[in-house]
PDB file of C-alpha atoms in Angstrom:
ATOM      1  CA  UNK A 128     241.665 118.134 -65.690  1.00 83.00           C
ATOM      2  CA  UNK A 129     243.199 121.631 -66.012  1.00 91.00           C
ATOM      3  CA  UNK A 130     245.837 122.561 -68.533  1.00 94.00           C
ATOM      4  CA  UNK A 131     248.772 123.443 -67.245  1.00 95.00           C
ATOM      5  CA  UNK A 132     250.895 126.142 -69.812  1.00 95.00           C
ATOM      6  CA  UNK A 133     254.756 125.883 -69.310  1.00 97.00           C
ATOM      7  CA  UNK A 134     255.782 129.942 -69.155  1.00 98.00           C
ATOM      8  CA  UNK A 135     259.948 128.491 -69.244  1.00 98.00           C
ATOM      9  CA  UNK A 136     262.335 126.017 -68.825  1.00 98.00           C
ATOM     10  CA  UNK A 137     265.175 125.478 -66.828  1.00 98.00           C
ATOM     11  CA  UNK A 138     269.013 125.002 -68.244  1.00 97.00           C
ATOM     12  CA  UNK A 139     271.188 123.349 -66.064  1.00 94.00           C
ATOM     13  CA  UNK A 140     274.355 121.188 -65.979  1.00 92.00           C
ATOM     14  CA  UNK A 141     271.652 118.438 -64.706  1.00 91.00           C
ATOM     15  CA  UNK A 142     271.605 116.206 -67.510  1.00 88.00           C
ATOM     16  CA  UNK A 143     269.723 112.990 -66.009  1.00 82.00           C
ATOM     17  CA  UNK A 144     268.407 112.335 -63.343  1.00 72.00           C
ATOM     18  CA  UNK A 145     271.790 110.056 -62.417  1.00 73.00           C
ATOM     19  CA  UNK A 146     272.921 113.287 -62.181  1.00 71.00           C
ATOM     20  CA  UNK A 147     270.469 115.229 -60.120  1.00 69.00           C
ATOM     21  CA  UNK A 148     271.092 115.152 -56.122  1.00 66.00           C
ATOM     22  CA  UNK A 149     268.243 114.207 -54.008  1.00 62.00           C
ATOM     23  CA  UNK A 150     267.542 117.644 -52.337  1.00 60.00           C
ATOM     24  CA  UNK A 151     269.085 121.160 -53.429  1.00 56.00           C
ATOM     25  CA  UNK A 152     271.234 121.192 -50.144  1.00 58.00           C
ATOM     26  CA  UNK A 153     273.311 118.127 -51.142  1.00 64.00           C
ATOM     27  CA  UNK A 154     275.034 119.923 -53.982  1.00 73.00           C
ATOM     28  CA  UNK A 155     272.475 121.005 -56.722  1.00 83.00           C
ATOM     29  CA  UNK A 156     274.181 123.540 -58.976  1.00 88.00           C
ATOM     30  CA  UNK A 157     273.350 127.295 -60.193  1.00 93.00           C
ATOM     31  CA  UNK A 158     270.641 127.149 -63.220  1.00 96.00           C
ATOM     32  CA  UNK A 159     269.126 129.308 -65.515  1.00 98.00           C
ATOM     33  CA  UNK A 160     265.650 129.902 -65.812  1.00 98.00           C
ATOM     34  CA  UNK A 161     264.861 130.563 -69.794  1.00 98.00           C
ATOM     35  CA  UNK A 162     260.898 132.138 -69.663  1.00 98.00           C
ATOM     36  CA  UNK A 163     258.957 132.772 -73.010  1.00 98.00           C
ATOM     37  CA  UNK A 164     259.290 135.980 -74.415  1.00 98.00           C
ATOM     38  CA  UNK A 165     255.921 136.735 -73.235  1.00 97.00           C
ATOM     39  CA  UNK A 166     256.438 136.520 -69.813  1.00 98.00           C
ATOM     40  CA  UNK A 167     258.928 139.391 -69.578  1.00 98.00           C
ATOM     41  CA  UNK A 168     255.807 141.774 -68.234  1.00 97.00           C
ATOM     42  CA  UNK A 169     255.402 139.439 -65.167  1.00 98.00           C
ATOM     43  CA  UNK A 170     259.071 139.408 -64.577  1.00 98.00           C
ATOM     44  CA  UNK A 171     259.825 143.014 -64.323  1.00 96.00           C
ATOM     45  CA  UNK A 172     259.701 143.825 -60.644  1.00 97.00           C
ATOM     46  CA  UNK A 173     262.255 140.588 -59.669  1.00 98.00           C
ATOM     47  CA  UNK A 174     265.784 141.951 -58.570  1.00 97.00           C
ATOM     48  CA  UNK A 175     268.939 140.136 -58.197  1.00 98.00           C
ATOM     49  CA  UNK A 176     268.664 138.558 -54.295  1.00 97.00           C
ATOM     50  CA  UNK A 177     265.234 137.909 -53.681  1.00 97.00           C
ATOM     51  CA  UNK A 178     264.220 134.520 -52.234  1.00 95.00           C
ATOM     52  CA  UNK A 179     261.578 133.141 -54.501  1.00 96.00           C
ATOM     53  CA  UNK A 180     259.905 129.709 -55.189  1.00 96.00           C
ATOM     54  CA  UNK A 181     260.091 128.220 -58.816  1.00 97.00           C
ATOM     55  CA  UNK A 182     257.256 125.786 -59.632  1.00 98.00           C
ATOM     56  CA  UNK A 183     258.618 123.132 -61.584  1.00 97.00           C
ATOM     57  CA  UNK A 184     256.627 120.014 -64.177  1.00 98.00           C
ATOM     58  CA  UNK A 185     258.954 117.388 -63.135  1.00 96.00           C
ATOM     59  CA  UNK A 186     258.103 116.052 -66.720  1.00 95.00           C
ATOM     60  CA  UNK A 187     260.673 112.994 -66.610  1.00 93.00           C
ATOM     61  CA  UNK A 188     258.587 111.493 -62.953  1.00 93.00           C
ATOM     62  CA  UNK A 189     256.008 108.727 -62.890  1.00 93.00           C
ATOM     63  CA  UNK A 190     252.265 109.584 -62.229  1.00 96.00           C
ATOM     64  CA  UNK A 191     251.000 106.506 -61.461  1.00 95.00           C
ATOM     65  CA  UNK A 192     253.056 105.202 -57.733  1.00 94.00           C
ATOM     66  CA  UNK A 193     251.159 106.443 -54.194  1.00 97.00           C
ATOM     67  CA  UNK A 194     254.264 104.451 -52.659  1.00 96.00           C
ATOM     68  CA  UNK A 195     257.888 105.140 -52.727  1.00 93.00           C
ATOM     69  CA  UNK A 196     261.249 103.853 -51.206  1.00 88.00           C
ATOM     70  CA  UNK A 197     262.677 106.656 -49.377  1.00 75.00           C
ATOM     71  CA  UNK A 198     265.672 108.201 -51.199  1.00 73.00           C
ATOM     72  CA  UNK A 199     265.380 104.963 -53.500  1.00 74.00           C
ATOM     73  CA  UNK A 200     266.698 103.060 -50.854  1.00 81.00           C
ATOM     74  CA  UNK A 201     265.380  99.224 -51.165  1.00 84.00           C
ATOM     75  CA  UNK A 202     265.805  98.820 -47.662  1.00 87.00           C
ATOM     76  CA  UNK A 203     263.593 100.960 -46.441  1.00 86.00           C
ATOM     77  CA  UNK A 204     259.690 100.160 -46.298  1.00 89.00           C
ATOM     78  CA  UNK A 205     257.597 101.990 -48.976  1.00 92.00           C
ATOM     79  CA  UNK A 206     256.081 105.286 -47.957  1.00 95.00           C
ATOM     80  CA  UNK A 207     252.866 107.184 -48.845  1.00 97.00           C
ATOM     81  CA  UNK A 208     254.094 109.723 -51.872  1.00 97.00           C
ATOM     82  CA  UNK A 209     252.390 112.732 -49.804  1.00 97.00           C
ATOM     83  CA  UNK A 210     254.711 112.228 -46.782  1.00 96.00           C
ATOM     84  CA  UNK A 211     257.806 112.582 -49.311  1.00 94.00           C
ATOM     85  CA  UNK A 212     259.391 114.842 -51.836  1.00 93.00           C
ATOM     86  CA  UNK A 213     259.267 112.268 -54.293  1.00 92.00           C
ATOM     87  CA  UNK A 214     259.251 113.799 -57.849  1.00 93.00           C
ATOM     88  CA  UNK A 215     256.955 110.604 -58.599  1.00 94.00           C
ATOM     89  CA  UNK A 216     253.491 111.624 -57.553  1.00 97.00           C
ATOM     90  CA  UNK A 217     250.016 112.107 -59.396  1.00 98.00           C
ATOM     91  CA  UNK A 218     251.220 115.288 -60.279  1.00 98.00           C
ATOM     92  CA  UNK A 219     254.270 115.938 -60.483  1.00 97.00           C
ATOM     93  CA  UNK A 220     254.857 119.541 -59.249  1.00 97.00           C
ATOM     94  CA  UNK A 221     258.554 120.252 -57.994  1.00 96.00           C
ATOM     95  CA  UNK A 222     259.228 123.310 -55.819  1.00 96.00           C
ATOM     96  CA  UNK A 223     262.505 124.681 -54.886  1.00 94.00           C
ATOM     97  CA  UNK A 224     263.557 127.624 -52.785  1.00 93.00           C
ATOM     98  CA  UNK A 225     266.302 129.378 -54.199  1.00 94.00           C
ATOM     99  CA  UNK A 226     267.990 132.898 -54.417  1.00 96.00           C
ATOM    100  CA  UNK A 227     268.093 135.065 -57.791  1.00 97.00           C
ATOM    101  CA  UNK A 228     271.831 135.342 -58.777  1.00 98.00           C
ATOM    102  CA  UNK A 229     271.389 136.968 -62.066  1.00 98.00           C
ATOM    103  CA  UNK A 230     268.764 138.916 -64.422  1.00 98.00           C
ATOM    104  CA  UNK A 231     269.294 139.124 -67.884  1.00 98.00           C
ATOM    105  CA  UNK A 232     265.826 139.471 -69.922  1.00 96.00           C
ATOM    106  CA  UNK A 233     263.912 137.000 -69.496  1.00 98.00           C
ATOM    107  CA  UNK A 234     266.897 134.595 -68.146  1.00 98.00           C
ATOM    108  CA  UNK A 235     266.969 134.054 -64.483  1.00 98.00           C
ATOM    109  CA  UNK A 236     269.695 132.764 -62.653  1.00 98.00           C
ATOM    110  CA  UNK A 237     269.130 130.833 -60.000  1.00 97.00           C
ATOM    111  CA  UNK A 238     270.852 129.207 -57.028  1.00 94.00           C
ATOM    112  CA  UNK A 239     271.240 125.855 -56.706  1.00 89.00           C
ATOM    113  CA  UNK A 240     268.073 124.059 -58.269  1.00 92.00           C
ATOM    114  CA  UNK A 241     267.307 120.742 -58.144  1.00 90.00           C
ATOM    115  CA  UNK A 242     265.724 120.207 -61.282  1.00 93.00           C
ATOM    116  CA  UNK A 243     266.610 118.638 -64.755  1.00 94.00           C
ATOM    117  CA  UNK A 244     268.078 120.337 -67.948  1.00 96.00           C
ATOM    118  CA  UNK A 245     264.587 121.152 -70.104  1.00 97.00           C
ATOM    119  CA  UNK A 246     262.597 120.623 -67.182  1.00 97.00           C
ATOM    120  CA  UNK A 247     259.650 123.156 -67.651  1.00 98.00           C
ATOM    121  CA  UNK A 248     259.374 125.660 -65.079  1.00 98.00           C
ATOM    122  CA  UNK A 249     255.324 127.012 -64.635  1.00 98.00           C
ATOM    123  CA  UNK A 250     255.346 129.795 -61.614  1.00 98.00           C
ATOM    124  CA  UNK A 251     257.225 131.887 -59.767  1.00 98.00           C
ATOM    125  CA  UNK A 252     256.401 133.207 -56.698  1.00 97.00           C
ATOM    126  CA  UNK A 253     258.462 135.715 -53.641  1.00 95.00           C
ATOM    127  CA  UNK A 254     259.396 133.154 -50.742  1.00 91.00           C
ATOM    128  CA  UNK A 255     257.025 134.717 -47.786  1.00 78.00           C
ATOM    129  CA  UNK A 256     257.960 135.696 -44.330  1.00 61.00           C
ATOM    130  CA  UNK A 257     254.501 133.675 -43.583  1.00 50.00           C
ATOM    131  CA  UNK A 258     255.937 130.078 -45.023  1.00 53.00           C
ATOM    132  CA  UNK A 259     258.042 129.952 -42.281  1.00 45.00           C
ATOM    133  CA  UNK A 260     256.011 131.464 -39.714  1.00 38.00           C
ATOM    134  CA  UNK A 261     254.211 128.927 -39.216  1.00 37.00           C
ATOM    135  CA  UNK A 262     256.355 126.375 -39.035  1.00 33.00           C
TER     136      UNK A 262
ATOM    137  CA  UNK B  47     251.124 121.442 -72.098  1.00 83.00           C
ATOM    138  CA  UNK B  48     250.446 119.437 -69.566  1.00 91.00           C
ATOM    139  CA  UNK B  49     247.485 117.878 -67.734  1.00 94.00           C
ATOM    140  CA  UNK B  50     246.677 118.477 -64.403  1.00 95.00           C
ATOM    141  CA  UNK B  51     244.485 116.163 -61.933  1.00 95.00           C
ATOM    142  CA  UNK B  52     242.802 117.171 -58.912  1.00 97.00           C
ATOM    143  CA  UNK B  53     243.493 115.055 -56.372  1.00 98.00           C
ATOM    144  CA  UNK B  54     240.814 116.381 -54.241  1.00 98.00           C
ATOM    145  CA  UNK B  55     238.935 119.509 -52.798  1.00 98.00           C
ATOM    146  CA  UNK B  56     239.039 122.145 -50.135  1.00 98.00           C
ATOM    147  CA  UNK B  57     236.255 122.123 -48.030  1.00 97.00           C
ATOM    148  CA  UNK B  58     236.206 125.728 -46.637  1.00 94.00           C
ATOM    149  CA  UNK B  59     233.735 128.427 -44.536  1.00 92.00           C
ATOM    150  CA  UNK B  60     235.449 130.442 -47.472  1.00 91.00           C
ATOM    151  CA  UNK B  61     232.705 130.889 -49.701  1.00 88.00           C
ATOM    152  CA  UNK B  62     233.549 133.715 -51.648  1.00 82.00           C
ATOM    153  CA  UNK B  63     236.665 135.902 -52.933  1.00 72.00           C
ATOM    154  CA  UNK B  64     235.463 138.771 -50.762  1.00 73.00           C
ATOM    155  CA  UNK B  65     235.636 136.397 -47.771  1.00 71.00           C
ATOM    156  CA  UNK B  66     239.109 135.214 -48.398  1.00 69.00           C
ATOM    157  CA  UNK B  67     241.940 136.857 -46.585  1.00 66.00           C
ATOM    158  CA  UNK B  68     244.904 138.236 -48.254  1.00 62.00           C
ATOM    159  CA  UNK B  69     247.280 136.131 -47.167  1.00 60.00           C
ATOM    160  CA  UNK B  70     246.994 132.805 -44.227  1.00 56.00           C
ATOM    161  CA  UNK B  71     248.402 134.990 -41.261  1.00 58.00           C
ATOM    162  CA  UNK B  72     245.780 137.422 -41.672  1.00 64.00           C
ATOM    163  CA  UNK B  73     242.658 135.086 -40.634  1.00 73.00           C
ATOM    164  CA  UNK B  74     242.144 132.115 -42.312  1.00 83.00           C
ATOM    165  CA  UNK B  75     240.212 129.617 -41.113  1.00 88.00           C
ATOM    166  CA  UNK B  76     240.867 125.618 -40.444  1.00 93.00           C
ATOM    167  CA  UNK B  77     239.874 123.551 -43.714  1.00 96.00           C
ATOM    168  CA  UNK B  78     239.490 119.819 -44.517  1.00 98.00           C
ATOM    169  CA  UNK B  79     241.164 118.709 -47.557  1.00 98.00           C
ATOM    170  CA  UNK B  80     238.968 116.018 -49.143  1.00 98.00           C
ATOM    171  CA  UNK B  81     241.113 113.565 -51.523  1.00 98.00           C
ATOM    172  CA  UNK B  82     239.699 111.606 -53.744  1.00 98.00           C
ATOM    173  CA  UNK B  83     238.906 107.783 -52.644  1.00 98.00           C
ATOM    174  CA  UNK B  84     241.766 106.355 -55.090  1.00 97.00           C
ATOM    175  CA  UNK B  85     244.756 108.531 -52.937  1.00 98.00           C
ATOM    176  CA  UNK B  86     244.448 107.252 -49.577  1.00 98.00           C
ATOM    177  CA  UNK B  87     247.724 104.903 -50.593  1.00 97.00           C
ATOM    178  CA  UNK B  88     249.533 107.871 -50.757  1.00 98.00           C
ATOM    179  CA  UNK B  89     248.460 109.482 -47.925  1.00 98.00           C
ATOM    180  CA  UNK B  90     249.103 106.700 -45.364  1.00 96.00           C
ATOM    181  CA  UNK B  91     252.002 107.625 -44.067  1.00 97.00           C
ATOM    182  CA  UNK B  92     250.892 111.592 -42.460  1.00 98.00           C
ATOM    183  CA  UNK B  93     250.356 112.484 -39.039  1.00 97.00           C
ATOM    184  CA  UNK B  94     249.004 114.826 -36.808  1.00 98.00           C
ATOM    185  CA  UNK B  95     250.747 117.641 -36.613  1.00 97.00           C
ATOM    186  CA  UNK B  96     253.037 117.199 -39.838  1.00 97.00           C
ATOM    187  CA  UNK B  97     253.990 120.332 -41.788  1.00 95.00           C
ATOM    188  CA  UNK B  98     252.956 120.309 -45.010  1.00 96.00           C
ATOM    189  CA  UNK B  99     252.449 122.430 -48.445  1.00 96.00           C
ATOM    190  CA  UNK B 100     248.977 121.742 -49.921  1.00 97.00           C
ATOM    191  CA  UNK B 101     249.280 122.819 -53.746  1.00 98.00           C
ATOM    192  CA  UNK B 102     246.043 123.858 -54.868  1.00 97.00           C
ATOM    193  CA  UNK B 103     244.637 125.287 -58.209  1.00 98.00           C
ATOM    194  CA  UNK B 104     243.335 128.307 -57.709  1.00 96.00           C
ATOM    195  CA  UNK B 105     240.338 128.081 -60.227  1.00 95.00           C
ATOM    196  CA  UNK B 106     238.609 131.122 -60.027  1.00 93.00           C
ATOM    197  CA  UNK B 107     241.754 133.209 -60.608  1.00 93.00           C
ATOM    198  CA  UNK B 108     242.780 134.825 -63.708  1.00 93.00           C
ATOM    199  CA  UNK B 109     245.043 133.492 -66.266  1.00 95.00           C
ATOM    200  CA  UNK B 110     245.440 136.485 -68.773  1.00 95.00           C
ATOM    201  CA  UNK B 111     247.361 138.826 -66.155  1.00 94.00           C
ATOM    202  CA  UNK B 112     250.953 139.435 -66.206  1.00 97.00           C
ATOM    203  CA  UNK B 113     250.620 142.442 -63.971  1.00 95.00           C
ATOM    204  CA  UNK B 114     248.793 143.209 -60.796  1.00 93.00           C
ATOM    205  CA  UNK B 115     248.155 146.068 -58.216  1.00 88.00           C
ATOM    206  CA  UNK B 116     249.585 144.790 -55.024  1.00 75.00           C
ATOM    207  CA  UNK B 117     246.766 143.911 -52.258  1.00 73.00           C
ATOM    208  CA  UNK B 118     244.418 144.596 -54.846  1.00 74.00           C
ATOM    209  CA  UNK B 119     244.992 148.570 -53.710  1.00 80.00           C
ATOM    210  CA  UNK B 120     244.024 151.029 -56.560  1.00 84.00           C
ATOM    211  CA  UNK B 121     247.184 154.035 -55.181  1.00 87.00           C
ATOM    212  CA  UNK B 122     249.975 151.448 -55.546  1.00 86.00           C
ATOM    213  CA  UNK B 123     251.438 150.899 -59.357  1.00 89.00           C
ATOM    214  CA  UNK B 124     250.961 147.536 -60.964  1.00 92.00           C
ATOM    215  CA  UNK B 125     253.713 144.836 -60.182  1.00 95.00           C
ATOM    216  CA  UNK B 126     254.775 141.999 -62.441  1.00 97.00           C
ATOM    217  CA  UNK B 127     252.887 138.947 -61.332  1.00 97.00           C
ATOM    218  CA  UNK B 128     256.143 136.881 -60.573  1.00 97.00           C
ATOM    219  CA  UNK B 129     256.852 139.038 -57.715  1.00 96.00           C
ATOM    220  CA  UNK B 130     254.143 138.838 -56.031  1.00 94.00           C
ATOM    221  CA  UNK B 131     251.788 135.972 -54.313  1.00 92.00           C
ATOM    222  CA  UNK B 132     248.227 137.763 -56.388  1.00 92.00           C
ATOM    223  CA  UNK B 133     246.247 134.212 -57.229  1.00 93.00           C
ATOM    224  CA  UNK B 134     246.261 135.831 -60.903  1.00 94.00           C
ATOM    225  CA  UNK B 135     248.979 134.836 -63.060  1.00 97.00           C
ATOM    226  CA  UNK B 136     249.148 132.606 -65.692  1.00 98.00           C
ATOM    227  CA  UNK B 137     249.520 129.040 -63.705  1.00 98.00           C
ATOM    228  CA  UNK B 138     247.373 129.817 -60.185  1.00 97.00           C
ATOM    229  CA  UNK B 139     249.203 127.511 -58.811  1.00 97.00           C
ATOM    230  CA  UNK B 140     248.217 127.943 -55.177  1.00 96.00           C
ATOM    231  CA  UNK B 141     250.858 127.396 -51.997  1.00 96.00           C
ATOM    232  CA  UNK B 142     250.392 127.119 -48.711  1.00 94.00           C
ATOM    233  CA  UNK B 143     252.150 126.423 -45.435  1.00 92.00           C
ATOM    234  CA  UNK B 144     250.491 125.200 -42.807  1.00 94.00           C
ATOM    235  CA  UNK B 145     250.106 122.206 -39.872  1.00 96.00           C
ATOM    236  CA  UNK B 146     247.891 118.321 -40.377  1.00 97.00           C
ATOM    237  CA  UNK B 147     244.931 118.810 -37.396  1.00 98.00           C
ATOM    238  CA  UNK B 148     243.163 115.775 -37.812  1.00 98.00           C
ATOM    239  CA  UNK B 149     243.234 112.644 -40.604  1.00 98.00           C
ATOM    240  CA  UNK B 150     239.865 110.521 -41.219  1.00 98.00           C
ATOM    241  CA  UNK B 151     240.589 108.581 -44.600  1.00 96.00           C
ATOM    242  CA  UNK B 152     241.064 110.409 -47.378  1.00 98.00           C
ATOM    243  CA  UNK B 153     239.523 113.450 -45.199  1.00 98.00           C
ATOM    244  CA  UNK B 154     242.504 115.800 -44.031  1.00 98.00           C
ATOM    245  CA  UNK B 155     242.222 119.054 -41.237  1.00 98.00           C
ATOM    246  CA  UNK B 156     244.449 121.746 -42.215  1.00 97.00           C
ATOM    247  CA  UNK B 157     245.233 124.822 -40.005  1.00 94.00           C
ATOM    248  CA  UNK B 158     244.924 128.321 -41.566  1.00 89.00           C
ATOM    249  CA  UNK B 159     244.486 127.776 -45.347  1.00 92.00           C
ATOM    250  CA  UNK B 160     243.491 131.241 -47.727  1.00 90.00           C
ATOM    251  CA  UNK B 161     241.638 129.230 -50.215  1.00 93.00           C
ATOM    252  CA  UNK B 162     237.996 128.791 -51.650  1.00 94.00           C
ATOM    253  CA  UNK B 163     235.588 125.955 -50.471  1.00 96.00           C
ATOM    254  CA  UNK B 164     235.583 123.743 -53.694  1.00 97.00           C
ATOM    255  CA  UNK B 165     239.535 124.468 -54.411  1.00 97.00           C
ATOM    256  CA  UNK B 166     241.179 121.624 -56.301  1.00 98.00           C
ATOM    257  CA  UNK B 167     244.064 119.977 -54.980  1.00 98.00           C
ATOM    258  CA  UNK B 168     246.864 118.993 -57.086  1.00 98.00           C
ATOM    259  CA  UNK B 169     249.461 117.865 -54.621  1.00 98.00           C
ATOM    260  CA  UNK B 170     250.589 117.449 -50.945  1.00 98.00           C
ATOM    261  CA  UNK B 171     254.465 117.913 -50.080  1.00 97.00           C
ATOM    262  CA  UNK B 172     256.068 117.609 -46.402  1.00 95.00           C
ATOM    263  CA  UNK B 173     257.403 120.810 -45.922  1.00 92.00           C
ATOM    264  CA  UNK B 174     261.223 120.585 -45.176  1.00 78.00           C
ATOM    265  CA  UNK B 175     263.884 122.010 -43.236  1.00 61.00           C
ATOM    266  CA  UNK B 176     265.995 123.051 -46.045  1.00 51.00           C
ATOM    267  CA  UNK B 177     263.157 125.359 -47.174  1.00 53.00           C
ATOM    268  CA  UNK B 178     263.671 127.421 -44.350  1.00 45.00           C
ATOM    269  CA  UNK B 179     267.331 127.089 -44.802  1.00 38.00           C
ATOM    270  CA  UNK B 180     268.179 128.362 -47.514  1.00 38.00           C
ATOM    271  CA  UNK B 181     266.312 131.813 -46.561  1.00 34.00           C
TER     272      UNK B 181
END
């Protein structure tokens, strides 16, 4: 076991996850990214437009289903949870491409993001020319 | 926080830090991914040749760093952590792009993958269209 440390959470109109959209491309809105005061160090060098990844703790998922119905839909078989993007999953890690709208401190904003009000938010990271490379 | 549970290992000619490349373009080698006997539910469902993001936890990295030099290089000033892809920071969460080679079990080929030999893995995601998208 390793402890993960939350370094933020997210604030979003998200409220439940009745709310939340599948994927970020079928309407997720704009959120802001609320880091701990003593994070502001690592933040210093973001600017307003970069593409970045934020590592979410999807803290609301299950841990304990390998299997899941695609997009919840009962008529589909069950799938393996590491051929989907599944928020249930042994652990639940959420990551999300999105652009940096705004900078204020150590608030972030963020486009759309796919992710729960108070869901806690644990990296950061540039999106890399390399990630799609090698696709 | 939160607790975090391997799923399995990297299994890697990587021995070392100085052996690791900088980033997976610049010369990493094939890996197996070794998951642990109680996943293979969850990984039933990949192929060969399926695009995926392994999420690893970069163990050996530092967690007390909030500012690096980029590439390691001593001329260059120090960068805030969140804007860059350095394994030190204060989750090493670990991500990385790259193509399913071969499946035997719980045993998984990788291509080019710029991390340890004895690397946890916390989590395998299909990588998706919309990640390259939205760049």
């Amino acid at each position: 076991m390793f402890d993960l440390k939350p370094i933020g959470k997210v604030a979003s109109p998200l409220a439940s996850l009745a709310d939340a959209p599948r994927q970020a491309d079928e309407g997720a809105p704009a959120a802001w990214l609320v880091f701990e005061p003593d994070m502001l160090e690592g933040l210093r060098d973001l600017k307003v437009g970069d593409e970045v990844v934020v590592v979410t703790w999807l803290d609301r998922a299950r841990r304990d289903v390998l299997s899941v119905r695609p997009r919840g839909d009962a008529s589909r078989p069950p799938e393996g949870v590491f051929s989907t993007r599944a928020p249930h999953r042994p652990n639940p890690i959420g990551l999300h491409h999105t652009t940096v709208l705004a900078i204020d401190g150590v608030r972030v904003q963020v486009t759309s993001l796919e992710a729960l009000d108070g869901t806690p938010v644990i990296d950061l990271k540039p999106a890399l020319a390399a990630d799609v490379a090698q696709r």
